[in-house]
Coordinates of C-alpha atoms and ligand atoms in Angstrom, one line a residue:
X1 CA 11.2 7.3 32.6
X2 CA 9.6 9.1 29.6
X3 CA 6.7 7.6 27.7
X4 CA 6.4 7.5 23.9
X5 CA 2.9 6.8 22.8
X6 CA 2.3 5.4 19.3
X7 CA -1.3 5.8 18.1
X8 CA -2.2 3.4 15.3
X9 CA -0.2 0.7 13.7
X10 CA 0.0 2.2 10.2
X11 CA 3.0 1.8 7.9
X12 CA 5.3 4.3 9.7
X13 CA 4.6 2.8 13.1
X14 CA 5.3 -0.8 12.0
X15 CA 8.7 0.6 10.8
X16 CA 9.3 2.2 14.2
X17 CA 8.4 -1.0 16.0
X18 CA 10.8 -2.9 13.9
X19 CA 13.5 -0.3 14.7
X20 CA 12.7 -0.6 18.4
X21 CA 13.2 -4.4 18.3
X22 CA 16.8 -3.8 17.1
X23 CA 17.6 -0.5 18.9
X24 CA 15.5 -0.1 22.1
X25 CA 15.3 3.4 23.5
X26 CA 16.9 3.7 27.0
X27 CA 14.7 5.2 29.7
X28 CA 11.7 5.4 27.4
X29 CA 8.6 3.3 27.8
X30 CA 6.9 2.8 24.4
X31 CA 3.1 2.1 24.3
X32 CA 1.1 1.3 21.2
X33 CA -2.6 2.1 21.0
X34 CA -4.2 0.0 18.3
X35 CA -7.6 -1.6 18.1
X36 CA -6.5 -4.3 15.5
X37 CA -4.9 -7.6 16.1
X38 CA -3.6 -7.4 12.6
X39 CA -2.5 -4.6 10.3
X40 CA -3.7 -5.3 6.7
X41 CA -1.7 -4.2 3.8
X42 CA -4.0 -2.5 1.3
X43 CA -1.6 -2.9 -1.6
X44 CA -2.3 -6.7 -1.5
X45 CA -6.0 -6.5 -0.8
X46 CA -7.0 -6.8 -4.5
X47 CA -4.8 -9.9 -4.9
X48 CA -6.3 -11.4 -1.7
X49 CA -9.9 -10.8 -3.0
X50 CA -9.0 -12.6 -6.2
X51 CA -7.7 -15.5 -4.3
X52 CA -4.0 -15.1 -5.2
X53 CA -3.0 -14.4 -1.6
X54 CA -4.4 -15.9 1.6
X55 CA -5.5 -13.5 4.3
X56 CA -2.4 -14.4 6.4
X57 CA -0.2 -13.3 3.6
X58 CA -1.5 -9.8 3.5
X59 CA -1.4 -8.9 7.2
X60 CA 1.1 -8.2 10.0
X61 CA 0.3 -9.7 13.4
X62 CA 0.5 -6.9 15.9
X63 CA 1.0 -9.3 18.8
X64 CA 4.3 -10.5 17.4
X65 CA 5.4 -7.0 16.4
X66 CA 4.9 -5.5 19.9
X67 CA 6.5 -8.5 21.6
X68 CA 9.7 -8.2 19.5
X69 CA 9.8 -4.5 20.0
X70 CA 9.4 -4.9 23.8
X71 CA 6.5 -2.4 23.9
X72 CA 3.2 -2.4 25.7
X73 CA 0.1 -2.8 23.5
X74 CA -3.2 -1.1 24.5
X75 CA -5.9 -2.8 22.3
X76 CA -8.1 0.2 22.0
X77 CA -8.8 3.3 19.9
X78 CA -7.7 6.8 20.8
X79 CA -10.7 9.2 20.7
X80 CA -9.2 12.5 22.0
X81 CA -6.0 14.1 23.0
X82 CA -5.3 16.9 25.5
X83 CA -2.0 18.4 24.4
X84 CA -1.8 20.6 27.6
X85 CA -2.1 17.8 30.2
X86 CA -0.4 15.4 27.7
X87 CA -3.1 12.7 27.9
X88 CA -5.0 10.6 25.4
X89 CA -8.4 9.2 26.1
X90 CA -9.4 5.9 24.5
X91 CA -12.8 4.5 23.3
X92 CA -13.0 2.3 26.4
X93 CA -12.4 5.3 28.7
X94 CA -8.7 4.8 29.6
X95 CA -6.5 7.9 30.1
X96 CA -2.9 7.4 29.0
X97 CA -0.3 10.0 29.5
X98 CA 2.6 10.7 27.2
X99 CA 5.8 12.8 26.9
X100 CA 6.0 12.2 23.2
X101 CA 3.2 11.0 20.9
X102 CA 3.0 10.0 17.3
X103 CA -0.1 9.5 15.2
X104 CA -0.2 7.1 12.2
X105 CA -4.0 6.3 12.1
X106 CA -4.7 6.5 8.4
X107 CA -7.8 8.1 7.0
X108 CA -11.5 7.3 6.9
X109 CA -14.0 7.2 4.0
X110 CA -15.7 10.3 2.6
X111 CA -19.4 10.6 1.8
X112 CA -20.7 8.6 4.7
X113 CA -22.9 11.4 5.8
X114 CA -25.2 10.8 2.8
X115 CA -28.5 9.4 4.1
X116 CA -28.4 5.6 4.4
X117 CA -24.7 5.1 3.8
X118 CA -23.7 4.5 7.5
X119 CA -26.6 2.1 7.9
X120 CA -26.4 0.1 4.7
X121 CA -23.0 0.4 3.1
X122 CA -19.6 -1.1 4.0
X123 CA -16.4 0.9 4.0
X124 CA -12.8 -0.5 3.9
X125 CA -11.6 1.6 6.8
X126 CA -10.7 1.1 9.5
X127 CA -8.8 -1.7 7.9
X128 CA -9.5 -4.4 10.5
X129 CA -12.8 -5.1 8.7
X130 CA -11.0 -6.7 5.8
X131 CA -11.6 -10.4 6.5
X132 CA -15.3 -10.0 7.1
X133 CA -15.7 -7.8 4.2
X134 CA -13.9 -10.0 1.7
X135 CA -16.4 -12.9 2.2
X136 CA -19.3 -10.6 2.1
X137 CA -18.5 -8.8 -1.2
X138 CA -17.3 -12.0 -2.9
X139 CA -20.5 -13.9 -2.2
X140 CA -23.1 -11.1 -2.5
X141 CA -25.7 -11.8 -5.1
X142 CA -26.0 -8.2 -6.3
X143 CA -22.8 -6.3 -5.5
X144 CA -22.6 -2.5 -6.1
X145 CA -19.4 -0.5 -5.6
X146 CA -19.6 3.3 -5.3
X147 CA -16.3 5.1 -6.1
X148 CA -14.3 5.2 -9.3
X149 CA -11.0 6.4 -8.0
X150 CA -7.9 4.2 -7.9
X151 CA -9.0 2.1 -4.9
X152 CA -12.6 1.6 -6.1
X153 CA -11.5 0.7 -9.6
X154 CA -8.8 -1.8 -8.4
X155 CA -11.3 -3.5 -6.1
X156 CA -13.9 -3.7 -8.9
X157 CA -11.4 -5.3 -11.2
X158 CA -10.3 -7.9 -8.7
X159 CA -13.9 -8.6 -7.5
X160 CA -15.2 -8.9 -11.0
X161 CA -12.4 -11.3 -11.8
X162 CA -13.2 -13.4 -8.8
X163 CA -16.9 -13.4 -9.5
X164 CA -16.5 -14.4 -13.1
X165 CA -14.2 -17.2 -12.1
X166 CA -16.7 -18.4 -9.5
X167 CA -19.9 -18.1 -11.5
X168 CA -21.3 -15.1 -9.7
X169 CA -23.4 -12.2 -11.2
X170 CA -21.5 -9.2 -12.5
X171 CA -21.0 -6.3 -10.2
X172 CA -22.0 -2.7 -10.8
X173 CA -19.5 0.2 -10.4
X174 CA -20.9 3.7 -9.9
X175 CA -18.7 6.7 -10.3
X176 CA -19.5 10.4 -10.2
X177 CA -16.9 10.9 -13.0
X178 CA -15.0 8.7 -15.4
X179 CA -12.9 6.0 -13.8
X180 CA -9.6 7.2 -12.4
X181 CA -10.3 10.7 -13.8
X182 CA -7.3 12.3 -12.0
X183 CA -5.0 10.7 -14.5
X184 CA -4.8 10.9 -18.3
X185 CA -8.0 10.3 -20.2
X186 CA -6.5 7.3 -22.1
X187 CA -6.0 5.6 -18.8
X188 CA -9.7 6.0 -18.1
X189 CA -10.5 4.7 -21.6
X190 CA -8.4 1.6 -21.1
X191 CA -9.6 0.8 -17.6
X192 CA -13.3 1.3 -18.4
X193 CA -12.9 -1.0 -21.4
X194 CA -11.1 -3.6 -19.3
X195 CA -13.8 -3.6 -16.7
X196 CA -16.5 -3.9 -19.2
X197 CA -14.7 -6.7 -21.0
X198 CA -14.5 -8.5 -17.7
X199 CA -18.3 -8.2 -17.5
X200 CA -18.9 -5.5 -14.9
X201 CA -21.6 -2.8 -15.4
X202 CA -20.4 0.7 -15.3
X203 CA -22.6 3.7 -14.4
X204 CA -20.4 6.7 -15.0
X205 CA -21.1 10.4 -14.2
X206 CA -23.8 9.4 -11.8
X207 CA -23.8 10.5 -8.2
X208 CA -25.4 8.4 -5.4
X209 CA -28.1 10.6 -4.0
X210 CA -29.7 8.4 -1.4
X211 CA -29.2 4.9 -0.1
X212 CA -32.0 2.7 1.3
X213 CA -31.8 -0.8 2.7
X214 CA -31.6 -2.4 -0.7
X215 CA -31.4 0.3 -3.3
X216 CA -29.2 3.2 -4.3
X217 CA -30.8 6.2 -6.0
X218 CA -28.7 8.0 -8.6
X219 CA -28.5 11.6 -9.6
X220 CA -29.1 13.0 -12.3
X221 CA -30.6 9.9 -13.9
X222 CA -32.9 9.1 -11.0
X223 CA -32.2 5.4 -11.7
X224 CA -32.6 2.9 -8.8
X225 CA -30.0 0.2 -8.5
X226 CA -30.7 -2.8 -6.3
X227 CA -28.0 -4.4 -4.1
X228 CA -27.6 -6.9 -1.4
X229 CA -24.1 -5.7 -0.7
X230 CA -22.9 -2.1 -1.1
X231 CA -19.2 -1.2 -0.9
X232 CA -18.5 2.5 -0.4
X233 CA -15.0 3.5 -1.7
X234 CA -15.4 7.2 -2.3
X235 CA -12.0 8.5 -1.3
X236 CA -10.4 9.6 2.0
X237 CA -11.6 11.9 4.8
X238 CA -9.8 12.9 7.9
X239 CA -10.2 11.1 11.2
X240 CA -12.2 13.0 13.8
X241 CA -9.8 13.0 16.6
X242 CA -7.6 16.0 15.7
X243 CA -10.5 18.4 15.0
X244 CA -12.5 17.2 18.0
X245 CA -9.4 17.7 20.3
X246 CA -8.9 21.3 19.1
X247 CA -5.5 20.7 17.4
X248 CA -4.4 22.7 14.3
X249 CA -5.8 20.9 11.3
X250 CA -6.2 21.3 7.5
X251 CA -9.5 19.9 6.4
X252 CA -9.4 17.7 9.5
X253 CA -5.9 16.3 8.9
X254 CA -3.2 17.0 11.6
X255 CA -1.2 20.0 10.4
X256 CA 2.5 19.3 10.8
X257 CA 5.8 21.0 9.9
X258 CA 8.2 19.3 7.5
X259 CA 9.8 17.7 10.6
X260 CA 6.5 15.8 11.0
X261 CA 5.9 17.7 14.3
X262 CA 2.5 19.4 14.9
X263 CA 2.7 23.1 14.0
X264 CA 1.7 23.8 17.6
X265 CA 3.2 21.1 19.8
X266 CA 6.7 19.8 19.2
X267 CA 6.0 16.6 21.1
X268 CA 3.1 15.6 18.8
X269 CA 4.2 13.9 15.6
X270 CA 2.3 12.4 12.8
X271 CA 2.8 10.4 9.5
X272 CA 0.8 8.9 6.6
X273 CA -2.7 9.6 5.5
X274 CA -3.7 11.4 8.7
X275 CA -1.4 14.4 8.3
X276 CA -1.1 17.5 6.1
X277 CA 2.3 19.1 5.8
X278 CA 2.0 22.9 6.1
X279 CA 3.4 24.9 3.2
X280 CA 3.3 21.9 0.9
X281 CA 0.6 20.9 -1.6
X282 CA -1.5 18.0 -0.3
X283 CA 0.1 14.5 -0.8
X284 CA -1.9 11.7 -2.3
X285 CA -3.3 9.3 0.3
X286 CA -1.0 6.5 -0.5
X287 CA 1.0 4.0 1.6
X288 CA 4.2 5.1 -0.1
X289 CA 4.2 8.3 1.9
X290 CA 4.2 6.9 5.5
X291 CA 6.8 4.4 4.3
X292 CA 9.1 7.3 3.1
X293 CA 8.3 9.4 6.2
X294 CA 9.0 6.6 8.7
X295 CA 12.8 7.0 8.9
X296 CA 12.4 10.8 9.4
X297 CA 9.8 10.1 12.1
X298 CA 12.0 7.6 13.9
X299 CA 15.1 9.9 13.8
X300 CA 13.2 13.1 14.7
X301 CA 11.5 11.5 17.7
X302 CA 14.9 10.2 18.9
X303 CA 16.4 13.7 18.3
X304 CA 13.7 15.4 20.3
X305 CA 14.3 12.9 23.2
X306 CA 18.0 13.6 23.1
X307 CA 17.6 17.4 22.7
X308 CA 19.1 17.4 19.1
X309 CA 17.9 19.5 16.1
X310 CA 15.3 18.1 13.7
X311 CA 15.6 16.9 10.1
X312 CA 13.2 18.0 7.4
X313 CA 11.3 15.6 5.2
X314 CA 10.9 16.7 1.6
X315 CA 8.1 14.8 -0.1
X316 CA 8.5 13.4 -3.7
X317 CA 5.3 14.2 -5.6
X318 CA 5.7 11.5 -8.2
X319 CA 5.7 7.8 -7.3
X320 CA 5.3 4.6 -9.1
X321 CA 1.9 3.0 -8.6
X322 CA 0.8 -0.4 -9.8
X323 CA -2.8 -1.5 -9.7
X324 CA -3.9 -5.2 -9.8
X325 CA -6.3 -5.5 -12.7
X326 CA -7.2 -9.1 -12.3
X327 CA -5.9 -12.4 -13.7
X328 CA -2.4 -11.6 -12.5
X329 CA -2.1 -8.5 -14.7
X330 CA -1.2 -5.0 -13.5
X331 CA -1.5 -1.4 -14.6
X332 CA 1.7 0.6 -13.8
X333 CA 1.3 4.4 -13.7
X334 CA 4.4 6.5 -13.6
X335 CA 5.2 10.1 -14.7
X336 CA 2.1 10.2 -17.0
X337 CA 3.0 6.8 -18.6
X338 CA 0.8 3.7 -18.3
X339 CA 2.0 0.1 -18.8
X340 CA -0.4 -2.8 -18.6
X341 CA 0.2 -6.5 -18.5
X342 CA 1.5 -9.5 -16.7
X343 CA 5.0 -8.1 -16.3
X344 CA 3.5 -5.2 -14.3
X345 CA 1.8 -7.7 -12.0
X346 CA 5.1 -9.5 -11.4
X347 CA 6.8 -6.2 -10.4
X348 CA 3.9 -5.4 -8.1
X349 CA 3.7 -8.8 -6.5
X350 CA 7.5 -8.7 -5.9
X351 CA 7.4 -5.3 -4.3
X352 CA 4.3 -6.0 -2.2
X353 CA 5.6 -9.4 -1.0
X354 CA 9.0 -7.9 -0.2
X355 CA 7.3 -5.1 1.9
X356 CA 5.1 -7.5 3.9
X357 CA 7.9 -10.0 4.3
X358 CA 9.9 -7.3 6.1
X359 CA 7.3 -7.2 8.9
X360 CA 5.8 -10.6 9.1
X361 CA 7.0 -13.1 11.7
X362 CA 7.9 -15.8 9.3
X363 CA 8.7 -15.1 5.6
X364 CA 5.6 -16.0 3.6
X365 CA 7.0 -15.3 0.2
X366 CA 5.1 -17.5 -2.2
X367 CA 5.4 -19.2 -5.5
X368 CA 5.5 -16.5 -8.1
X369 CA 8.0 -14.0 -7.0
X370 CA 10.2 -16.6 -5.4
X371 CA 10.5 -18.3 -8.8
X372 CA 11.6 -15.0 -10.3
X373 CA 13.9 -14.3 -7.4
X374 CA 15.5 -17.7 -7.9
X375 CA 16.0 -17.1 -11.6
X376 CA 17.6 -13.7 -10.9
X377 CA 19.7 -15.2 -8.1
X378 CA 20.9 -18.2 -10.1
X379 CA 21.8 -15.9 -13.1
X380 CA 23.8 -13.5 -10.8
X381 CA 25.5 -16.5 -9.2
X382 CA 26.3 -17.9 -12.6
X383 CA 27.9 -14.6 -13.7
X384 CA 29.8 -14.3 -10.5
X385 CA 31.2 -17.9 -10.9
X386 CA 32.0 -17.2 -14.5
X387 CA 34.0 -14.0 -13.4
X388 CA 35.9 -15.9 -10.7
X389 CA 36.7 -18.8 -13.1
X390 CA 37.7 -16.4 -15.8
X391 CA 40.0 -14.5 -13.5
X392 CA 41.5 -17.7 -12.3
X393 CA 42.3 -19.3 -15.7
X394 CA 43.5 -16.1 -17.3
X395 CA 46.0 -15.7 -14.5
X396 CA 47.8 -18.9 -15.5
X397 CA 50.4 -19.0 -18.3
X398 CA 49.7 -22.6 -19.4
X399 CA 48.9 -22.5 -23.2
X400 CA 46.0 -25.1 -22.9
X401 CA 44.5 -23.0 -20.1
X402 CA 44.8 -19.8 -22.1
X403 CA 43.1 -21.4 -25.1
X404 CA 40.4 -22.7 -22.8
X405 CA 40.0 -19.2 -21.3
X406 CA 39.6 -17.7 -24.7
X407 CA 37.0 -20.2 -25.7
X408 CA 35.2 -19.9 -22.4
X409 CA 35.2 -16.1 -22.6
X410 CA 33.9 -16.1 -26.2
X411 CA 31.1 -18.5 -25.1
X412 CA 30.1 -16.4 -22.1
X413 CA 30.2 -13.2 -24.2
X414 CA 27.9 -14.7 -26.7
X415 CA 25.5 -15.8 -23.9
X416 CA 25.6 -12.3 -22.4
X417 CA 25.0 -10.6 -25.8
X418 CA 22.2 -13.1 -26.4
X419 CA 20.7 -12.3 -23.0
X420 CA 20.7 -8.5 -23.9
X421 CA 19.1 -9.2 -27.3
X422 CA 16.5 -11.3 -25.6
X423 CA 15.8 -8.6 -23.1
X424 CA 15.2 -6.1 -25.9
X425 CA 13.0 -8.5 -27.8
X426 CA 10.9 -9.0 -24.6
X427 CA 10.6 -5.2 -24.1
X428 CA 9.6 -4.8 -27.7
X429 CA 6.9 -7.5 -27.4
X430 CA 5.7 -5.9 -24.1
X431 CA 5.4 -2.6 -25.8
X432 CA 3.4 -3.8 -28.8
X433 CA 1.4 -6.7 -27.3
X434 CA 0.7 -5.5 -23.8
X435 CA -0.3 -2.1 -25.3
X436 CA 2.1 0.2 -23.5
X437 CA 0.7 3.7 -24.3
X438 CA 2.7 6.9 -24.1
X439 CA 1.1 10.2 -23.3
Ligands
LIG501 C1 -8.3 -0.9 -1.8 C2 -7.1 0.0 -1.5 C3 -5.9 -0.2 -2.2 C4 -4.8 0.6 -2.0 N1 -3.7 0.3 -2.7 C5 -2.6 1.1 -2.5 C6 -1.4 0.8 -3.1 O1 -1.3 -0.2 -3.9 N2 -0.3 1.6 -2.9 C7 -0.4 2.6 -2.0 O2 0.6 3.3 -1.8 N3 -1.5 3.0 -1.4 C8 -2.6 2.2 -1.6 N4 -3.8 2.5 -0.9 C9 -3.8 3.6 0.0 C10 -3.2 3.2 1.4 O3 -4.0 2.1 1.9 C11 -3.2 4.2 2.4 O4 -2.7 5.4 1.9 C12 -2.3 3.8 3.6 O5 -2.8 2.6 4.2 C13 -2.1 4.8 4.6 O6 -1.2 4.3 5.5 P1 -1.2 4.9 7.0 O7 0.1 4.4 7.6 O8 -1.4 6.4 7.0 O9 -2.4 4.3 7.8 P2 -3.1 2.9 7.7 O10 -2.4 1.9 6.9 O11 -4.6 3.2 7.3 O12 -3.1 2.4 9.2 C14 -3.7 3.1 10.2 C15 -4.0 2.2 11.4 O13 -4.4 3.0 12.5 C16 -5.6 2.4 13.1 N5 -6.4 3.5 13.7 C17 -7.3 4.3 13.1 N6 -7.8 5.2 14.0 C18 -7.2 4.9 15.1 C19 -7.3 5.4 16.5 N7 -8.1 6.5 16.7 N8 -6.5 4.9 17.4 C20 -5.7 3.9 17.2 N9 -5.6 3.3 16.0 C21 -6.3 3.8 15.0 C22 -6.3 1.7 11.9 O14 -7.1 0.7 12.4 C23 -5.1 1.2 11.1 O15 -4.7 0.0 11.6 C24 -4.9 1.7 -1.1 C25 -6.1 2.0 -0.4 C26 -7.2 1.1 -0.6 C27 -8.4 1.4 0.1

């Protein structure tokens, strides 16, 4: 019997575990190494901080997932791998052998080597700290966030919204550049304006130089900012395990081919934040990539086990991203365009809830998106019934029925045209009142 070792319960591995629950592999023992009881979905974290989702709505319980997949769960962290003897050593000192191994362990937070950060700041990763962190940052008297990228900005927006709604002091966001400066400058303008409007203090183009127990010292201003909770969200850094184990890496990330296999060892696979695909520009560290890589990972691992040839994964470099901006509004970024408003939040909540619903034990789809799903469902059902009725009555020759069919058809056509006109009016209003901006 061969052993497939899954390290980390990231997006791609939860997909694989779901696949295993439906299509178990014969003569293969599957083992998961994961320290967390739950896998938290970062896309819904901002909504959870704001109080829109409960903590249970944003996490996947690993105990259920492994049970359904019929796999063994080692509740531990992998700390090193020996590709020659094909063994992994865990934090608690266990040695686990493998024939085939896959890593989906995400990334860590950069900048933690700055004096004082490890001791006094909190990071979001590894993600099993979420529940403790949420309460801490919500209730801190003086909350400071360092990091003005997408994650830091989204968290600042949702935390500021929660704090305003709950009578807490405004937070301070420190960024070494403008907010979300990797995108168009009008996006930075808009998001900075929005955060300030919500009451947050922004310190832009300031770098954290030193952190003490209750202060952060900035460069170049030299300003000292007091805090009783410091959240460090300065972007991703590679996990240590690959470099420490002597595997081929790029900037610490496991170097893989487009088949998601290590460039050195065909029986080592990887997906998500923790990899770098050789001969490809670096991908953004976003959950959308492990989600897209998951089917390739699953098929290629099966192909290797069966001695078949591999399939190549070709990344898409553009993807739709929607940030929660507080008060059930969202900012959609796609192909250089930015759209802001409640409609964007509805699209985001629908997509996020759909994703988590796929992996949770019991569907926990809540109020908002279900309402919209119901409206869409009822409309489609209505159109379907209309079609059937129309076909039925037009297929008779009875003159009264024919007249009825004509009236019915005119009425339905009017309703349909009305719906299209309404849709255009809504789009028009969204463009002008929700300030959709074009590049
Ligand atoms: C606040 C915030 C909001 C975000 N919002 C979005 C968004 O809306 N859309 C989007 O696409 N991306 C978003 N991202 C980015 C996204 O979270 C990551 O890109 C994504 O989670 C990476 O997925 P992954 O499968 O690689 O790993 P992860 O989801 O990070 O999962 C890795 C798992 O492996 C475990 N692990 C780590 N080390 C080990 C080890 N040594 N042994 C065993 N297990 C280990 C971890 O505990 C974790 O459970 C956001 C990030 C943040 C911080």
